[in-house]
Amino acid sequence: MTDTERQDLGLFTDLYQLTMLDAYLREGMHDDAVFTLFVRRLPEERKFLLAAGLDPLLETIEGLSFSDEDLNYLKEQDFSQKLIDYLRNFKFTGQVRALPEGTVFFENEPIVEIKAPLPQAQLIETLVMNQLHLQTLLASKGARVARSAQGRRVLDFGARRVHGIDAGIKGSRALYLSGITATSNMLAGCTYDLPVAGTMAHSYIQAHDCEYDAFKNFTNAFPETVLLVDTIDTIKGVEKVIKLANELGDDFKVKGIRLDSGDLGDLAFKVRELLDEHNLNHLKIIASGGLDEHKIAQLIKDNAPIDGFGVGTGMGVSDDASALDMAYKLVEYAGKGRLKLSSGKPVLPGEKQVFREAKGSFSHDTIARVEEQLPGEPLLRKVMQNGKRLPSHQRNIEEIRQYAQQQLDKLPDSMSSISCTEASYPVEISDTLANYQKEITEHLKRGGG
Amino acid sequence: MTDTERQDLGLFTDLYQLTMLDAYLREGMHDDAVFTLFVRRLPEERKFLLAAGLDPLLETIEGLSFSDEDLNYLKEQDFSQKLIDYLRNFKFTGQVRALPEGTVFFENEPIVEIKAPLPQAQLIETLVMNQLHLQTLLASKGARVARSAQGRRVLDFGARRVHGIDAGIKGSRALYLSGITATSNMLAGCTYDLPVAGTMAHSYIQAHDCEYDAFKNFTNAFPETVLLVDTIDTIKGVEKVIKLANELGDDFKVKGIRLDSGDLGDLAFKVRELLDEHNLNHLKIIASGGLDEHKIAQLIKDNAPIDGFGVGTGMGVSDDASALDMAYKLVEYAGKGRLKLSSGKPVLPGEKQVFREAKGSFSHDTIARVEEQLPGEPLLRKVMQNGKRLPSHQRNIEEIRQYAQQQLDKLPDSMSSISCTEASYPVEISDTLANYQKEITEHLKRGGG
């Protein structure tokens, strides 16, 4: 059993969800509620986001439960027996409409709309946000890094510094669907059927008394490997690779070398020349060490002869934008549109749909009420009903990855560029939705709330 | 079973750990290795770090194992039967020396030194780094936030935007031990026996047709609650709290109100005045919404009458320093000191000790070879032997938290300030260690490597 398949995550919730739930039960508030998940403002460094994490989340929600240990803990916390009985039999029975994973989206657009009895939809808030936030954050970063490499391989080496086990596993999935080539994380590879990749570490070289012996022994075990050459001196390391090629002759099957320190661009030129001089033109050069989309773009702009990139920390923690201003807000209860007026935090009431128009590339989106029919493609699809995922909307990771690439290819150039510009994608609100929002706002201001 | 108690995390490792392990097995390289975990450079925004995560990590390592599913997966990946048999019977048998959780530390200082047969110590690298990186990162951030609040309560509201489930659970533990008052995350509270806290959300108010009824009903269920007043209009919300107090008289047990939007300082003054005018002086004011240590420090400097702070995203993702330059490096194998010369990434060879001298507050540290006896307190302690935690070094979370406070209290003022200064804490390297490093470096440069 991996993290992902665990379903006893009912207790991964904030205390206030449970106190509110307890109050809802006492008040008999079981009518259907609609909650919308969206990102209020994009980080400065992002001009689009890439939806990710839906299917693993829905799998968890399908079987969401509380263990006896959880329930005993809640009893100790003085929760009512009524609440504990409710949680003992908890089963999510609601409907979910969502952007398919791999869909590009923008500010204020619904990513997910959950319609379920109020206590259920309230309880899962923390889990829904935590999971979709993480994966959308990393897919959005990964899409930038993959694009910067212009078709070259990008390997996700982040497992050691991403924030915890779950981020390591689900984050690698998000990065892969965004266009990253493979992950070094074996548990992620196993859990989500992702391609895995890796070379060797300095410690292997260090543990041998002689770098040349280390290369030779490792090549003996894994003939088609990539050798790490910077443990002592990069150029001397490459010379040892050449010596090994000469010694092994036709038995030399090594595929490449990896640079992991120093001026990667400068070293790549020198190493390429050295390898080519010795008829090792087929050896690839992989670069790693503190890389991100900007450094990769610069290396490629400088024509550095690098065939692939290993990218770790910066991508795995989304270092230039380590969180999204994501919110999960009540927009309807018992058939009535709901919002709040808290300053600077507007909410669009009721169930919604997003219509996207394109002329070759995407041109603009309109957020509308769900029953409206507007020009363009409706983006939100029903993916769960009565608490069960709809098989018609389940896709494997390769299908999601292809869909994401199609989406990214349709971004206007000004949106897909990794450099910072003032451009922002036009997202409009339909007149019908704007009027509905105004109507409820006035009602609240008149004291109806 | 919670995340933390899972021990089948053997596969949470990078592909290259397994290829190196496979090669070590073929070569019969089973001698003891020593790996040192340390942070090369502190982020610009940090002048100290706070060690965290050791005990949960050691608990995982004690029982680290591979499931049949893991082993089948590795078979499909063409790993040798020898490797798979080795992993089937894997048991960590090594020794761990470490800074106790809650110890303050600085650049290049060993946090953990692991001594074990090379294949074992290599295999666990990814897990060790992932876990200690996450928790040290968040404890170091939490210590700043807690300090900025100058004794006022700080509630960790981050569960929804921290990076995944594991970060939610272990991160809340790290924040608590660093000085944060309580967490909203129930699974973290249950797993690590942390105090939990929470109030109510906007959705509860929104789901009612009338804010006053919402306050009244919630108070009925939870008399000693904190009411959220900014859903429609903060001042009007507070007026409704006052109305409720008048209506309930002696039955009014509400403990406070929460502000979650707008100019928190300005609103706190107005709300305090309004409450006091109505003899509600005992009601506390809690503020939340985009807070971090700098905003809290400013509110306190402005004398804003705020009694407690809810802090979420910024703290939970350590937004101003979302990763540490942490490394796990081979420093000894088969009794010989090891290092690498990769540019800009120096390593201190051999087993080490850190001696810390204090004159009231900490004055300076010296990193030395393990057998040296220098003035000051030796910081690294043996915490695991033969793969088992030493009971003498296990402490409960309250003891760790108290120790962390003692450590933080001994920081020189220039180090504990949250504002940016040029000051850095003096960390020296003993002559003996410097000579040892020089000796091995020269050996490697002469081609010995």
PDB file of C-alpha atoms in Angstrom, chain A residues 1-3 5-6 8-9 11-20 22-24 26-27 29 35 40 67 69-70 73-74 77 79 118 122 125-127 129-131 133-134 137-138 157 159-170 183-187 189-190 194 196-212 217-218 220-222 230-232 236 240 258 260-263 289 313 316-319 322-327 329-331 333 336 338-343 345 347 443-445 448-449, chain B residues 1-3 5-6 8-9 11-20 22-24 26-27 29 35 40 67 69-70 73-74 77 79 118 122 125-127 129-131 133-134 137-138 157 159-170 183-187 189-190 194 196-204 206-212 217-218 220-222 230-232 236 240 258 260-263 289 313 316-319 322-327 329-331 333 336 338-343 345 347 443-445 448-449:
ATOM      1  CA  MET A   1       0.000   0.000   0.000  1.00  0.00           C
ATOM      2  CA  THR A   2       1.380   3.386  -0.912  1.00  0.00           C
ATOM      3  CA  ASP A   3       0.464   6.786   0.404  1.00  0.00           C
ATOM      4  CA  GLU A   5      -3.904   4.387  -1.996  1.00  0.00           C
ATOM      5  CA  ARG A   6      -4.516   5.204   1.649  1.00  0.00           C
ATOM      6  CA  ASP A   8      -8.100   6.568   6.048  1.00  0.00           C
ATOM      7  CA  LEU A   9      -7.276  10.224   5.642  1.00  0.00           C
ATOM      8  CA  LEU A  11      -8.731  13.050   9.976  1.00  0.00           C
ATOM      9  CA  PHE A  12      -6.524  15.079   7.610  1.00  0.00           C
ATOM     10  CA  THR A  13      -8.778  18.067   8.221  1.00  0.00           C
ATOM     11  CA  ASP A  14      -8.733  21.265  10.229  1.00  0.00           C
ATOM     12  CA  LEU A  15     -10.297  21.308  13.685  1.00  0.00           C
ATOM     13  CA  TYR A  16     -12.801  23.926  12.574  1.00  0.00           C
ATOM     14  CA  GLN A  17     -14.199  21.682   9.860  1.00  0.00           C
ATOM     15  CA  LEU A  18     -15.192  19.258  12.604  1.00  0.00           C
ATOM     16  CA  THR A  19     -16.650  21.883  14.924  1.00  0.00           C
ATOM     17  CA  MET A  20     -18.681  23.303  12.027  1.00  0.00           C
ATOM     18  CA  ASP A  22     -20.839  19.122  14.621  1.00  0.00           C
ATOM     19  CA  ALA A  23     -22.895  22.332  14.534  1.00  0.00           C
ATOM     20  CA  TYR A  24     -24.419  21.432  11.122  1.00  0.00           C
ATOM     21  CA  ARG A  26     -27.126  19.673  15.540  1.00  0.00           C
ATOM     22  CA  GLU A  27     -28.934  22.155  13.297  1.00  0.00           C
ATOM     23  CA  MET A  29     -28.234  21.362   7.944  1.00  0.00           C
ATOM     24  CA  PHE A  35     -18.073  24.704  -3.028  1.00  0.00           C
ATOM     25  CA  ARG A  40      -7.643  34.157  -6.549  1.00  0.00           C
ATOM     26  CA  SER A  67     -10.080   4.589  11.684  1.00  0.00           C
ATOM     27  CA  GLU A  69      -7.913   5.337  16.401  1.00  0.00           C
ATOM     28  CA  ASP A  70      -9.176   8.536  14.752  1.00  0.00           C
ATOM     29  CA  TYR A  73      -8.967  10.597  19.427  1.00  0.00           C
ATOM     30  CA  LEU A  74     -12.026  12.705  18.595  1.00  0.00           C
ATOM     31  CA  GLN A  77     -11.242  15.895  22.208  1.00  0.00           C
ATOM     32  CA  PHE A  79     -16.631  15.895  20.284  1.00  0.00           C
ATOM     33  CA  LEU A 118     -23.087  20.490   3.444  1.00  0.00           C
ATOM     34  CA  GLN A 122     -17.200  20.981   4.429  1.00  0.00           C
ATOM     35  CA  GLU A 125     -12.073  21.053   2.257  1.00  0.00           C
ATOM     36  CA  THR A 126      -8.636  20.687   3.827  1.00  0.00           C
ATOM     37  CA  LEU A 127      -7.835  17.495   1.910  1.00  0.00           C
ATOM     38  CA  MET A 129      -7.076  22.008  -1.121  1.00  0.00           C
ATOM     39  CA  ASN A 130      -3.927  20.339   0.155  1.00  0.00           C
ATOM     40  CA  GLN A 131      -3.843  17.813  -2.661  1.00  0.00           C
ATOM     41  CA  HIS A 133      -2.704  22.844  -4.428  1.00  0.00           C
ATOM     42  CA  LEU A 134       0.428  20.710  -4.279  1.00  0.00           C
ATOM     43  CA  LEU A 137       1.678  24.102  -8.060  1.00  0.00           C
ATOM     44  CA  LEU A 138       4.264  21.571  -9.218  1.00  0.00           C
ATOM     45  CA  PHE A 157      15.834  14.702  -9.206  1.00  0.00           C
ATOM     46  CA  ALA A 159      12.916  13.590  -4.100  1.00  0.00           C
ATOM     47  CA  ARG A 160      15.476  14.559  -1.466  1.00  0.00           C
ATOM     48  CA  ARG A 161      14.364  18.141  -0.974  1.00  0.00           C
ATOM     49  CA  VAL A 162      10.681  18.239  -1.846  1.00  0.00           C
ATOM     50  CA  HIS A 163       8.493  18.745   1.199  1.00  0.00           C
ATOM     51  CA  GLY A 164       7.935  15.212   2.486  1.00  0.00           C
ATOM     52  CA  ILE A 165       6.955  11.786   1.203  1.00  0.00           C
ATOM     53  CA  ASP A 166       3.594  12.705  -0.269  1.00  0.00           C
ATOM     54  CA  ALA A 167       5.076  15.643  -2.192  1.00  0.00           C
ATOM     55  CA  GLY A 168       7.792  13.294  -3.448  1.00  0.00           C
ATOM     56  CA  ILE A 169       5.313  10.799  -4.844  1.00  0.00           C
ATOM     57  CA  LYS A 170       2.450  12.948  -6.071  1.00  0.00           C
ATOM     58  CA  THR A 183      11.732  10.863 -12.204  1.00  0.00           C
ATOM     59  CA  SER A 184      14.497   9.478 -10.015  1.00  0.00           C
ATOM     60  CA  ASN A 185      11.937   8.622  -7.318  1.00  0.00           C
ATOM     61  CA  MET A 186      11.303   4.882  -7.358  1.00  0.00           C
ATOM     62  CA  LEU A 187       8.202   4.947  -5.166  1.00  0.00           C
ATOM     63  CA  GLY A 189       7.600   5.442 -10.486  1.00  0.00           C
ATOM     64  CA  CYS A 190       6.059   2.348  -8.936  1.00  0.00           C
ATOM     65  CA  LEU A 194       6.186   6.841 -14.393  1.00  0.00           C
ATOM     66  CA  VAL A 196      12.390   6.362 -13.861  1.00  0.00           C
ATOM     67  CA  ALA A 197      15.920   7.568 -14.514  1.00  0.00           C
ATOM     68  CA  GLY A 198      19.184   8.083 -12.711  1.00  0.00           C
ATOM     69  CA  THR A 199      22.927   7.878 -13.021  1.00  0.00           C
ATOM     70  CA  MET A 200      25.381   7.559 -10.117  1.00  0.00           C
ATOM     71  CA  ALA A 201      26.375   9.733  -7.166  1.00  0.00           C
ATOM     72  CA  HIS A 202      29.689  11.136  -5.944  1.00  0.00           C
ATOM     73  CA  SER A 203      29.628   8.730  -3.030  1.00  0.00           C
ATOM     74  CA  TYR A 204      30.135   5.789  -5.379  1.00  0.00           C
ATOM     75  CA  ILE A 205      33.288   7.355  -6.781  1.00  0.00           C
ATOM     76  CA  GLN A 206      34.465   8.441  -3.336  1.00  0.00           C
ATOM     77  CA  ALA A 207      34.046   4.954  -1.890  1.00  0.00           C
ATOM     78  CA  HIS A 208      36.578   3.653  -4.390  1.00  0.00           C
ATOM     79  CA  ASP A 209      40.257   4.438  -3.904  1.00  0.00           C
ATOM     80  CA  CYS A 210      40.533   5.349  -7.556  1.00  0.00           C
ATOM     81  CA  GLU A 211      38.028   7.120  -9.830  1.00  0.00           C
ATOM     82  CA  TYR A 212      39.019   5.046 -12.831  1.00  0.00           C
ATOM     83  CA  ASN A 217      33.298  -1.340 -11.958  1.00  0.00           C
ATOM     84  CA  PHE A 218      30.092   0.600 -12.404  1.00  0.00           C
ATOM     85  CA  ASN A 220      30.717  -3.539 -15.596  1.00  0.00           C
ATOM     86  CA  ALA A 221      27.467  -3.699 -13.612  1.00  0.00           C
ATOM     87  CA  PHE A 222      25.532  -1.225 -15.772  1.00  0.00           C
ATOM     88  CA  ASP A 230      33.131  16.019 -11.430  1.00  0.00           C
ATOM     89  CA  THR A 231      34.048  14.308  -8.157  1.00  0.00           C
ATOM     90  CA  ILE A 232      37.701  15.375  -8.330  1.00  0.00           C
ATOM     91  CA  LYS A 236      40.423  14.676 -15.689  1.00  0.00           C
ATOM     92  CA  LYS A 240      39.312   8.671 -17.498  1.00  0.00           C
ATOM     93  CA  ARG A 258      27.028  14.017 -16.093  1.00  0.00           C
ATOM     94  CA  ASP A 260      27.163  18.472 -11.529  1.00  0.00           C
ATOM     95  CA  SER A 261      29.236  21.510 -10.524  1.00  0.00           C
ATOM     96  CA  GLY A 262      31.194  24.443 -11.864  1.00  0.00           C
ATOM     97  CA  ASP A 263      30.313  26.534 -14.935  1.00  0.00           C
ATOM     98  CA  GLY A 289      23.193  21.250 -10.019  1.00  0.00           C
ATOM     99  CA  THR A 313      15.094  21.358  -5.606  1.00  0.00           C
ATOM    100  CA  GLY A 316      10.366  20.272  -6.651  1.00  0.00           C
ATOM    101  CA  VAL A 317       9.516  23.084  -4.236  1.00  0.00           C
ATOM    102  CA  SER A 318       8.486  25.576  -6.937  1.00  0.00           C
ATOM    103  CA  ASP A 319      10.971  27.961  -5.386  1.00  0.00           C
ATOM    104  CA  SER A 322       6.050  28.174  -3.400  1.00  0.00           C
ATOM    105  CA  ALA A 323       2.291  28.478  -2.874  1.00  0.00           C
ATOM    106  CA  LEU A 324      -0.854  29.494  -4.736  1.00  0.00           C
ATOM    107  CA  ASP A 325      -3.577  31.783  -3.431  1.00  0.00           C
ATOM    108  CA  MET A 326      -6.045  28.907  -3.729  1.00  0.00           C
ATOM    109  CA  ALA A 327      -9.445  29.028  -2.039  1.00  0.00           C
ATOM    110  CA  LYS A 329     -15.473  28.695  -1.006  1.00  0.00           C
ATOM    111  CA  LEU A 330     -19.138  28.032  -0.376  1.00  0.00           C
ATOM    112  CA  VAL A 331     -21.061  29.406  -3.380  1.00  0.00           C
ATOM    113  CA  TYR A 333     -26.481  26.216  -0.100  1.00  0.00           C
ATOM    114  CA  LYS A 336     -29.436  29.759  -2.864  1.00  0.00           C
ATOM    115  CA  ARG A 338     -23.835  32.395  -1.418  1.00  0.00           C
ATOM    116  CA  LEU A 339     -20.848  34.663  -1.202  1.00  0.00           C
ATOM    117  CA  LYS A 340     -18.867  36.685   1.270  1.00  0.00           C
ATOM    118  CA  LEU A 341     -17.779  40.291   1.121  1.00  0.00           C
ATOM    119  CA  SER A 342     -14.506  40.086   3.072  1.00  0.00           C
ATOM    120  CA  SER A 343     -12.344  42.822   1.634  1.00  0.00           C
ATOM    121  CA  LYS A 345     -11.500  38.288  -1.430  1.00  0.00           C
ATOM    122  CA  VAL A 347     -16.368  35.042  -4.602  1.00  0.00           C
ATOM    123  CA  HIS A 443     -29.017  41.446  -0.433  1.00  0.00           C
ATOM    124  CA  LEU A 444     -26.146  40.860   2.006  1.00  0.00           C
ATOM    125  CA  LYS A 445     -25.405  44.576   2.316  1.00  0.00           C
ATOM    126  CA  GLY A 448     -30.055  39.922   4.561  1.00  0.00           C
ATOM    127  CA  GLY A 449     -26.939  38.232   5.879  1.00  0.00           C
TER     128      GLY A 449
ATOM    129  CA  MET B   1      -1.907   3.596  10.855  1.00  0.00           C
ATOM    130  CA  THR B   2      -0.706   7.058  10.025  1.00  0.00           C
ATOM    131  CA  ASP B   3       1.884   8.156   7.515  1.00  0.00           C
ATOM    132  CA  GLU B   5       4.139   4.909  11.400  1.00  0.00           C
ATOM    133  CA  ARG B   6       4.527   3.490   7.915  1.00  0.00           C
ATOM    134  CA  ASP B   8       7.415   0.208   4.024  1.00  0.00           C
ATOM    135  CA  LEU B   9       9.117   3.285   2.652  1.00  0.00           C
ATOM    136  CA  LEU B  11      11.280   2.317  -2.162  1.00  0.00           C
ATOM    137  CA  PHE B  12      11.245   6.023  -1.338  1.00  0.00           C
ATOM    138  CA  THR B  13      14.718   6.318  -2.807  1.00  0.00           C
ATOM    139  CA  ASP B  14      16.333   7.540  -6.014  1.00  0.00           C
ATOM    140  CA  LEU B  15      17.002   5.087  -8.815  1.00  0.00           C
ATOM    141  CA  TYR B  16      20.722   5.728  -8.565  1.00  0.00           C
ATOM    142  CA  GLN B  17      20.835   4.602  -4.942  1.00  0.00           C
ATOM    143  CA  LEU B  18      19.657   1.197  -6.134  1.00  0.00           C
ATOM    144  CA  THR B  19      22.045   0.990  -9.091  1.00  0.00           C
ATOM    145  CA  MET B  20      24.943   1.931  -6.810  1.00  0.00           C
ATOM    146  CA  ASP B  22      23.595  -3.256  -6.899  1.00  0.00           C
ATOM    147  CA  ALA B  23      27.174  -2.411  -7.879  1.00  0.00           C
ATOM    148  CA  TYR B  24      28.341  -2.425  -4.230  1.00  0.00           C
ATOM    149  CA  ARG B  26      28.618  -7.200  -6.916  1.00  0.00           C
ATOM    150  CA  GLU B  27      31.904  -5.694  -5.712  1.00  0.00           C
ATOM    151  CA  MET B  29      31.754  -3.431  -0.753  1.00  0.00           C
ATOM    152  CA  PHE B  35      27.813   9.868   5.755  1.00  0.00           C
ATOM    153  CA  ARG B  40      26.272  24.001   2.961  1.00  0.00           C
ATOM    154  CA  SER B  67       6.797  -4.764   0.272  1.00  0.00           C
ATOM    155  CA  GLU B  69       4.825  -5.038  -4.585  1.00  0.00           C
ATOM    156  CA  ASP B  70       8.042  -2.999  -4.325  1.00  0.00           C
ATOM    157  CA  TYR B  73       8.392  -3.600  -9.388  1.00  0.00           C
ATOM    158  CA  LEU B  74      12.181  -3.748  -9.071  1.00  0.00           C
ATOM    159  CA  GLN B  77      12.967  -2.774 -13.789  1.00  0.00           C
ATOM    160  CA  PHE B  79      17.411  -5.254 -11.192  1.00  0.00           C
ATOM    161  CA  LEU B 118      27.990   1.172   2.717  1.00  0.00           C
ATOM    162  CA  GLN B 122      23.617   4.683   0.654  1.00  0.00           C
ATOM    163  CA  GLU B 125      20.085   8.853   1.677  1.00  0.00           C
ATOM    164  CA  THR B 126      16.946  10.049  -0.108  1.00  0.00           C
ATOM    165  CA  LEU B 127      14.677   9.317   2.850  1.00  0.00           C
ATOM    166  CA  MET B 129      17.389  14.054   3.416  1.00  0.00           C
ATOM    167  CA  ASN B 130      13.729  14.356   2.496  1.00  0.00           C
ATOM    168  CA  GLN B 131      12.568  13.994   6.074  1.00  0.00           C
ATOM    169  CA  HIS B 133      15.106  18.759   5.232  1.00  0.00           C
ATOM    170  CA  LEU B 134      11.349  19.237   5.517  1.00  0.00           C
ATOM    171  CA  LEU B 137      13.110  23.887   7.153  1.00  0.00           C
ATOM    172  CA  LEU B 138       9.749  24.356   8.872  1.00  0.00           C
ATOM    173  CA  PHE B 157      -3.395  27.030   9.991  1.00  0.00           C
ATOM    174  CA  ALA B 159      -2.680  22.250   6.437  1.00  0.00           C
ATOM    175  CA  ARG B 160      -4.482  23.302   3.274  1.00  0.00           C
ATOM    176  CA  ARG B 161      -1.498  24.733   1.439  1.00  0.00           C
ATOM    177  CA  VAL B 162       1.534  22.896   2.776  1.00  0.00           C
ATOM    178  CA  HIS B 163       3.022  20.528   0.232  1.00  0.00           C
ATOM    179  CA  GLY B 164       1.058  17.307   0.725  1.00  0.00           C
ATOM    180  CA  ILE B 165      -0.097  15.054   3.530  1.00  0.00           C
ATOM    181  CA  ASP B 166       3.314  14.218   4.978  1.00  0.00           C
ATOM    182  CA  ALA B 167       4.301  17.890   5.140  1.00  0.00           C
ATOM    183  CA  GLY B 168       0.972  18.587   6.831  1.00  0.00           C
ATOM    184  CA  ILE B 169       1.548  16.047   9.569  1.00  0.00           C
ATOM    185  CA  LYS B 170       5.302  16.230  10.170  1.00  0.00           C
ATOM    186  CA  THR B 183      -2.122  23.306  14.994  1.00  0.00           C
ATOM    187  CA  SER B 184      -5.462  23.155  13.214  1.00  0.00           C
ATOM    188  CA  ASN B 185      -4.465  19.815  11.627  1.00  0.00           C
ATOM    189  CA  MET B 186      -6.294  17.008  13.417  1.00  0.00           C
ATOM    190  CA  LEU B 187      -4.229  14.170  11.961  1.00  0.00           C
ATOM    191  CA  GLY B 189      -2.565  16.460  16.524  1.00  0.00           C
ATOM    192  CA  CYS B 190      -3.555  12.805  16.782  1.00  0.00           C
ATOM    193  CA  LEU B 194       0.026  18.214  19.598  1.00  0.00           C
ATOM    194  CA  VAL B 196      -5.131  21.510  18.319  1.00  0.00           C
ATOM    195  CA  ALA B 197      -6.975  24.762  17.791  1.00  0.00           C
ATOM    196  CA  GLY B 198      -9.465  26.319  15.433  1.00  0.00           C
ATOM    197  CA  THR B 199     -12.415  28.645  15.233  1.00  0.00           C
ATOM    198  CA  MET B 200     -14.996  28.685  12.415  1.00  0.00           C
ATOM    199  CA  ALA B 201     -14.909  29.422   8.681  1.00  0.00           C
ATOM    200  CA  HIS B 202     -16.773  31.847   6.455  1.00  0.00           C
ATOM    201  CA  SER B 203     -18.704  28.957   4.939  1.00  0.00           C
ATOM    202  CA  TYR B 204     -20.518  28.393   8.222  1.00  0.00           C
ATOM    203  CA  GLN B 206     -22.530  31.913   4.560  1.00  0.00           C
ATOM    204  CA  ALA B 207     -24.622  28.744   4.876  1.00  0.00           C
ATOM    205  CA  HIS B 208     -26.953  30.566   7.248  1.00  0.00           C
ATOM    206  CA  ASP B 209     -29.367  33.144   5.896  1.00  0.00           C
ATOM    207  CA  CYS B 210     -28.422  35.515   8.686  1.00  0.00           C
ATOM    208  CA  GLU B 211     -25.024  36.120  10.312  1.00  0.00           C
ATOM    209  CA  TYR B 212     -26.569  36.682  13.734  1.00  0.00           C
ATOM    210  CA  ASN B 217     -26.272  28.605  16.682  1.00  0.00           C
ATOM    211  CA  PHE B 218     -22.521  28.066  16.741  1.00  0.00           C
ATOM    212  CA  ASN B 220     -25.041  27.169  21.288  1.00  0.00           C
ATOM    213  CA  ALA B 221     -22.971  24.179  20.121  1.00  0.00           C
ATOM    214  CA  PHE B 222     -19.593  25.536  21.267  1.00  0.00           C
ATOM    215  CA  ASP B 230     -15.479  39.567   8.621  1.00  0.00           C
ATOM    216  CA  THR B 231     -17.792  37.581   6.311  1.00  0.00           C
ATOM    217  CA  ILE B 232     -19.911  40.616   5.417  1.00  0.00           C
ATOM    218  CA  LYS B 236     -21.199  45.080  11.794  1.00  0.00           C
ATOM    219  CA  LYS B 240     -23.766  41.280  16.221  1.00  0.00           C
ATOM    220  CA  ARG B 258     -11.261  36.533  14.590  1.00  0.00           C
ATOM    221  CA  ASP B 260      -9.364  37.514   8.569  1.00  0.00           C
ATOM    222  CA  SER B 261      -9.248  40.344   6.012  1.00  0.00           C
ATOM    223  CA  GLY B 262      -8.726  44.063   5.585  1.00  0.00           C
ATOM    224  CA  ASP B 263      -6.250  46.219   7.529  1.00  0.00           C
ATOM    225  CA  GLY B 289      -4.865  36.213   6.645  1.00  0.00           C
ATOM    226  CA  THR B 313       0.699  29.310   3.999  1.00  0.00           C
ATOM    227  CA  GLY B 316       3.837  26.147   6.172  1.00  0.00           C
ATOM    228  CA  VAL B 317       5.836  26.374   2.937  1.00  0.00           C
ATOM    229  CA  SER B 318       8.625  28.553   4.404  1.00  0.00           C
ATOM    230  CA  ASP B 319       7.925  30.952   1.572  1.00  0.00           C
ATOM    231  CA  SER B 322      11.510  27.179   0.535  1.00  0.00           C
ATOM    232  CA  ALA B 323      14.498  24.819   0.551  1.00  0.00           C
ATOM    233  CA  LEU B 324      17.848  24.360   2.279  1.00  0.00           C
ATOM    234  CA  ASP B 325      21.143  23.578   0.574  1.00  0.00           C
ATOM    235  CA  MET B 326      21.297  20.328   2.514  1.00  0.00           C
ATOM    236  CA  ALA B 327      23.709  17.546   1.535  1.00  0.00           C
ATOM    237  CA  LYS B 329      27.964  13.165   1.777  1.00  0.00           C
ATOM    238  CA  LEU B 330      30.267  10.187   2.139  1.00  0.00           C
ATOM    239  CA  VAL B 331      33.083  11.213   4.490  1.00  0.00           C
ATOM    240  CA  TYR B 333      34.723   4.341   3.923  1.00  0.00           C
ATOM    241  CA  LYS B 336      39.648   6.048   5.311  1.00  0.00           C
ATOM    242  CA  ARG B 338      36.741  10.599   1.933  1.00  0.00           C
ATOM    243  CA  LEU B 339      35.829  13.812   0.226  1.00  0.00           C
ATOM    244  CA  LYS B 340      35.128  15.279  -3.157  1.00  0.00           C
ATOM    245  CA  LEU B 341      36.555  18.366  -4.771  1.00  0.00           C
ATOM    246  CA  SER B 342      33.590  19.391  -6.950  1.00  0.00           C
ATOM    247  CA  SER B 343      33.868  23.140  -7.237  1.00  0.00           C
ATOM    248  CA  LYS B 345      30.925  22.065  -2.709  1.00  0.00           C
ATOM    249  CA  VAL B 347      33.174  18.328   2.305  1.00  0.00           C
ATOM    250  CA  HIS B 443      46.145  12.821  -2.037  1.00  0.00           C
ATOM    251  CA  LEU B 444      43.175  13.136  -4.419  1.00  0.00           C
ATOM    252  CA  LYS B 445      44.857  15.890  -6.433  1.00  0.00           C
ATOM    253  CA  GLY B 448      45.168   9.002  -5.596  1.00  0.00           C
ATOM    254  CA  GLY B 449      41.488   9.238  -6.471  1.00  0.00           C
TER     255      GLY B 449
END
